[in-house]
Amino acid sequence: MHQDRKVVVFIACSLDGYIATKDESLEWLFQVEGEGDNGFSAFYDTVDTVVMGKKTYDWVMNQEMETFPYEGKECVVFSRSSWEETEHVSYRNGDVRSFVEEQKSRKGQDIWVVGGGELLDALIQKGLVDEFIITVAPVILGSGIPLFREGDRSLNLTLKGTQSFNQFVELHYEVKR
């Protein structure tokens, strides 16, 4: 395996740990004053593979965008049901471990896990996430879609660094092995 490829979660959440409201809105996130693109471009340049679950993919595709947001990157969507691949997206239905092992056996840049939910939980459960880059917004939602699902697991992390982007604070953790 090429140890230089990492599985990285790059995501924003509220101070109380939610990635979206119950109705999947991110409007609260865009009401916080950031700085530039809050480190997104610098991070995006470190990945060549984007992986997400079908629910996240559907949310992304329901946004009004002129072009596919991950153009130029390998984009893989995990889904329990089969569906037609597009020029931008390939579909996977299977074990996330074999996917990650396959990706890490190839040379390349890091692998970005987009969104939370079931796919992130499966990756965490199997010990496949290498780093978390979590940007915290100074907002308390009180309820919504949690970044981490309740479960029978624990991870020990090491803080690699912090950055602030005006009102946002980025926390960068590495998973201890």
mmCIF file of C-alpha atoms in Angstrom:
data_model
loop_
_atom_site.group_PDB
_atom_site.id
_atom_site.type_symbol
_atom_site.label_atom_id
_atom_site.label_comp_id
_atom_site.label_asym_id
_atom_site.label_seq_id
_atom_site.Cartn_x
_atom_site.Cartn_y
_atom_site.Cartn_z
ATOM 1 C CA MET A 1 0.000 0.000 0.000
ATOM 2 C CA HIS A 2 1.063 3.560 -0.675
ATOM 3 C CA GLN A 3 1.028 5.017 2.831
ATOM 4 C CA ASP A 4 1.209 8.548 1.482
ATOM 5 C CA ARG A 5 -2.474 8.457 0.445
ATOM 6 C CA LYS A 6 -4.802 9.309 3.289
ATOM 7 C CA VAL A 7 -8.552 9.155 3.794
ATOM 8 C CA VAL A 8 -9.478 12.630 4.998
ATOM 9 C CA VAL A 9 -12.779 13.993 6.276
ATOM 10 C CA PHE A 10 -12.985 17.723 5.473
ATOM 11 C CA ILE A 11 -16.235 19.187 6.708
ATOM 12 C CA ALA A 12 -17.860 22.070 8.566
ATOM 13 C CA CYS A 13 -20.153 21.744 11.542
ATOM 14 C CA SER A 14 -21.928 23.861 14.109
ATOM 15 C CA LEU A 15 -20.427 24.313 17.556
ATOM 16 C CA ASP A 16 -22.808 21.635 18.838
ATOM 17 C CA GLY A 17 -21.704 19.127 16.177
ATOM 18 C CA TYR A 18 -24.350 19.292 13.440
ATOM 19 C CA ILE A 19 -23.508 19.369 9.732
ATOM 20 C CA ALA A 20 -26.984 20.441 8.610
ATOM 21 C CA THR A 21 -30.425 21.210 9.974
ATOM 22 C CA LYS A 22 -33.027 18.440 10.091
ATOM 23 C CA ASP A 23 -34.310 19.584 6.693
ATOM 24 C CA GLU A 24 -30.736 19.337 5.280
ATOM 25 C CA SER A 25 -30.238 23.101 5.068
ATOM 26 C CA LEU A 26 -26.783 24.680 5.237
ATOM 27 C CA GLU A 27 -28.022 28.269 5.201
ATOM 28 C CA TRP A 28 -26.709 28.804 8.735
ATOM 29 C CA LEU A 29 -23.209 28.070 7.465
ATOM 30 C CA PHE A 30 -23.287 30.831 4.851
ATOM 31 C CA GLN A 31 -24.414 33.417 7.412
ATOM 32 C CA VAL A 32 -21.083 33.151 9.275
ATOM 33 C CA GLU A 33 -18.362 35.566 8.253
ATOM 34 C CA GLY A 34 -15.399 33.608 6.953
ATOM 35 C CA GLU A 35 -12.158 34.489 5.269
ATOM 36 C CA GLY A 36 -11.684 33.759 1.580
ATOM 37 C CA ASP A 37 -12.853 30.211 0.952
ATOM 38 C CA ASN A 38 -11.995 29.158 4.522
ATOM 39 C CA GLY A 39 -9.116 26.942 3.411
ATOM 40 C CA PHE A 40 -11.136 24.932 0.908
ATOM 41 C CA SER A 41 -8.942 25.552 -2.169
ATOM 42 C CA ALA A 42 -5.744 24.640 -0.343
ATOM 43 C CA PHE A 43 -7.354 21.415 0.876
ATOM 44 C CA TYR A 44 -8.978 20.616 -2.489
ATOM 45 C CA ASP A 45 -5.572 20.739 -4.188
ATOM 46 C CA THR A 46 -4.407 17.858 -1.938
ATOM 47 C CA VAL A 47 -7.054 15.356 -3.139
ATOM 48 C CA ASP A 48 -7.620 13.528 -6.390
ATOM 49 C CA THR A 49 -10.456 11.273 -5.242
ATOM 50 C CA VAL A 50 -13.809 12.332 -3.809
ATOM 51 C CA VAL A 51 -16.046 9.764 -2.138
ATOM 52 C CA MET A 52 -19.555 10.213 -0.756
ATOM 53 C CA GLY A 53 -22.798 8.401 -0.064
ATOM 54 C CA LYS A 54 -25.803 8.568 -2.351
ATOM 55 C CA LYS A 55 -27.731 10.899 -0.051
ATOM 56 C CA THR A 56 -24.865 13.428 -0.074
ATOM 57 C CA TYR A 57 -24.532 13.070 -3.849
ATOM 58 C CA ASP A 58 -28.259 13.732 -4.301
ATOM 59 C CA TRP A 59 -28.002 16.824 -2.074
ATOM 60 C CA VAL A 60 -25.015 18.127 -4.074
ATOM 61 C CA MET A 61 -26.811 17.547 -7.376
ATOM 62 C CA ASN A 62 -29.916 19.383 -6.130
ATOM 63 C CA GLN A 63 -27.898 22.572 -5.664
ATOM 64 C CA GLU A 64 -27.991 25.063 -8.498
ATOM 65 C CA MET A 65 -24.537 24.808 -10.062
ATOM 66 C CA GLU A 66 -23.420 25.467 -13.591
ATOM 67 C CA THR A 67 -20.844 22.660 -13.609
ATOM 68 C CA PHE A 68 -20.204 19.477 -11.674
ATOM 69 C CA PRO A 69 -18.406 20.621 -8.488
ATOM 70 C CA TYR A 70 -15.756 17.872 -8.470
ATOM 71 C CA GLU A 71 -14.785 17.993 -12.122
ATOM 72 C CA GLY A 72 -11.241 16.775 -12.671
ATOM 73 C CA LYS A 73 -11.350 14.511 -9.611
ATOM 74 C CA GLU A 74 -12.283 10.841 -9.464
ATOM 75 C CA CYS A 75 -15.734 10.910 -7.836
ATOM 76 C CA VAL A 76 -17.118 7.716 -6.316
ATOM 77 C CA VAL A 77 -20.618 7.410 -4.861
ATOM 78 C CA PHE A 78 -21.544 4.538 -2.552
ATOM 79 C CA SER A 79 -25.122 3.331 -2.815
ATOM 80 C CA ARG A 80 -27.039 0.207 -1.852
ATOM 81 C CA SER A 81 -29.004 0.388 -5.085
ATOM 82 C CA SER A 82 -27.528 0.351 -8.547
ATOM 83 C CA TRP A 83 -27.765 3.347 -10.825
ATOM 84 C CA GLU A 84 -26.241 4.552 -14.021
ATOM 85 C CA GLU A 85 -22.754 6.041 -13.883
ATOM 86 C CA THR A 86 -22.153 9.414 -15.461
ATOM 87 C CA GLU A 87 -19.103 10.980 -17.082
ATOM 88 C CA HIS A 88 -18.216 12.482 -13.693
ATOM 89 C CA VAL A 89 -19.261 9.806 -11.200
ATOM 90 C CA SER A 90 -18.711 6.097 -10.711
ATOM 91 C CA TYR A 91 -20.872 3.980 -8.471
ATOM 92 C CA ARG A 92 -19.825 1.486 -5.773
ATOM 93 C CA ASN A 93 -21.933 -0.984 -3.890
ATOM 94 C CA GLY A 94 -19.808 -2.979 -1.574
ATOM 95 C CA ASP A 95 -17.305 -3.083 1.184
ATOM 96 C CA VAL A 96 -15.682 0.267 1.955
ATOM 97 C CA ARG A 97 -12.547 -1.513 3.196
ATOM 98 C CA SER A 98 -11.821 -3.047 -0.201
ATOM 99 C CA PHE A 99 -12.405 0.341 -1.852
ATOM 100 C CA VAL A 100 -9.972 2.114 0.490
ATOM 101 C CA GLU A 101 -7.360 -0.637 0.135
ATOM 102 C CA GLU A 102 -7.706 -0.451 -3.652
ATOM 103 C CA GLN A 103 -7.318 3.341 -3.583
ATOM 104 C CA LYS A 104 -4.329 3.245 -1.257
ATOM 105 C CA SER A 105 -2.600 0.641 -3.411
ATOM 106 C CA ARG A 106 -2.463 3.190 -6.229
ATOM 107 C CA LYS A 107 -0.285 6.255 -6.334
ATOM 108 C CA GLY A 108 -2.131 9.486 -5.978
ATOM 109 C CA GLN A 109 -3.242 12.255 -3.705
ATOM 110 C CA ASP A 110 -5.510 12.028 -0.683
ATOM 111 C CA ILE A 111 -9.081 10.704 -0.674
ATOM 112 C CA TRP A 112 -11.754 13.150 0.510
ATOM 113 C CA VAL A 113 -14.827 11.846 2.326
ATOM 114 C CA VAL A 114 -17.575 14.368 1.550
ATOM 115 C CA GLY A 115 -20.405 14.646 4.033
ATOM 116 C CA GLY A 116 -21.297 12.660 7.087
ATOM 117 C CA GLY A 117 -23.853 9.957 7.532
ATOM 118 C CA GLU A 118 -23.673 6.272 6.832
ATOM 119 C CA LEU A 119 -20.533 6.199 4.704
ATOM 120 C CA LEU A 120 -18.506 8.200 7.222
ATOM 121 C CA ASP A 121 -19.791 5.988 10.021
ATOM 122 C CA ALA A 122 -18.798 2.830 8.087
ATOM 123 C CA LEU A 123 -15.316 4.232 7.441
ATOM 124 C CA ILE A 124 -14.885 5.113 11.111
ATOM 125 C CA GLN A 125 -16.210 1.729 12.273
ATOM 126 C CA LYS A 126 -13.637 -0.040 10.096
ATOM 127 C CA GLY A 127 -10.793 2.245 11.157
ATOM 128 C CA LEU A 128 -10.267 3.639 7.652
ATOM 129 C CA VAL A 129 -10.195 7.391 8.312
ATOM 130 C CA ASP A 130 -6.695 8.850 8.657
ATOM 131 C CA GLU A 131 -7.440 12.528 9.317
ATOM 132 C CA PHE A 132 -10.282 14.853 10.246
ATOM 133 C CA ILE A 133 -10.277 18.505 9.215
ATOM 134 C CA ILE A 134 -13.321 19.986 10.896
ATOM 135 C CA THR A 135 -14.214 23.639 10.514
ATOM 136 C CA VAL A 136 -16.387 24.783 13.396
ATOM 137 C CA ALA A 137 -18.895 27.591 12.891
ATOM 138 C CA PRO A 138 -19.942 29.768 15.843
ATOM 139 C CA VAL A 139 -23.544 28.601 15.597
ATOM 140 C CA ILE A 140 -25.567 26.365 17.899
ATOM 141 C CA LEU A 141 -28.311 24.582 15.991
ATOM 142 C CA GLY A 142 -29.776 22.549 18.854
ATOM 143 C CA SER A 143 -30.719 19.694 16.541
ATOM 144 C CA GLY A 144 -30.086 18.494 13.027
ATOM 145 C CA ILE A 145 -27.897 15.986 11.239
ATOM 146 C CA PRO A 146 -24.961 15.111 13.505
ATOM 147 C CA LEU A 147 -21.418 14.923 12.203
ATOM 148 C CA PHE A 148 -20.850 11.684 14.086
ATOM 149 C CA ARG A 149 -23.476 9.032 14.576
ATOM 150 C CA GLU A 150 -23.985 7.519 17.956
ATOM 151 C CA GLY A 151 -22.191 4.204 18.045
ATOM 152 C CA ASP A 152 -20.025 1.702 19.765
ATOM 153 C CA ARG A 153 -16.593 3.023 18.837
ATOM 154 C CA SER A 154 -13.909 5.365 19.961
ATOM 155 C CA LEU A 155 -11.027 7.020 18.184
ATOM 156 C CA ASN A 156 -7.943 8.562 19.673
ATOM 157 C CA LEU A 157 -6.769 11.615 17.787
ATOM 158 C CA THR A 158 -3.701 13.831 17.738
ATOM 159 C CA LEU A 159 -4.088 17.529 17.033
ATOM 160 C CA LYS A 160 -2.039 18.449 13.943
ATOM 161 C CA GLY A 161 -2.997 22.099 13.962
ATOM 162 C CA THR A 162 -5.606 24.811 14.095
ATOM 163 C CA GLN A 163 -6.402 27.756 11.850
ATOM 164 C CA SER A 164 -8.928 30.499 12.082
ATOM 165 C CA PHE A 165 -10.783 31.976 9.150
ATOM 166 C CA ASN A 166 -12.415 35.031 10.707
ATOM 167 C CA GLN A 167 -15.330 33.484 12.660
ATOM 168 C CA PHE A 168 -14.538 29.861 11.692
ATOM 169 C CA VAL A 169 -11.983 27.677 13.477
ATOM 170 C CA GLU A 170 -10.439 24.713 11.668
ATOM 171 C CA LEU A 171 -9.335 21.738 13.768
ATOM 172 C CA HIS A 172 -6.975 19.285 12.064
ATOM 173 C CA TYR A 173 -6.641 15.869 13.699
ATOM 174 C CA GLU A 174 -4.759 12.718 12.798
ATOM 175 C CA VAL A 175 -6.104 9.338 13.907
ATOM 176 C CA LYS A 176 -3.690 7.574 16.272
ATOM 177 C CA ARG A 177 -2.858 4.068 15.080
#
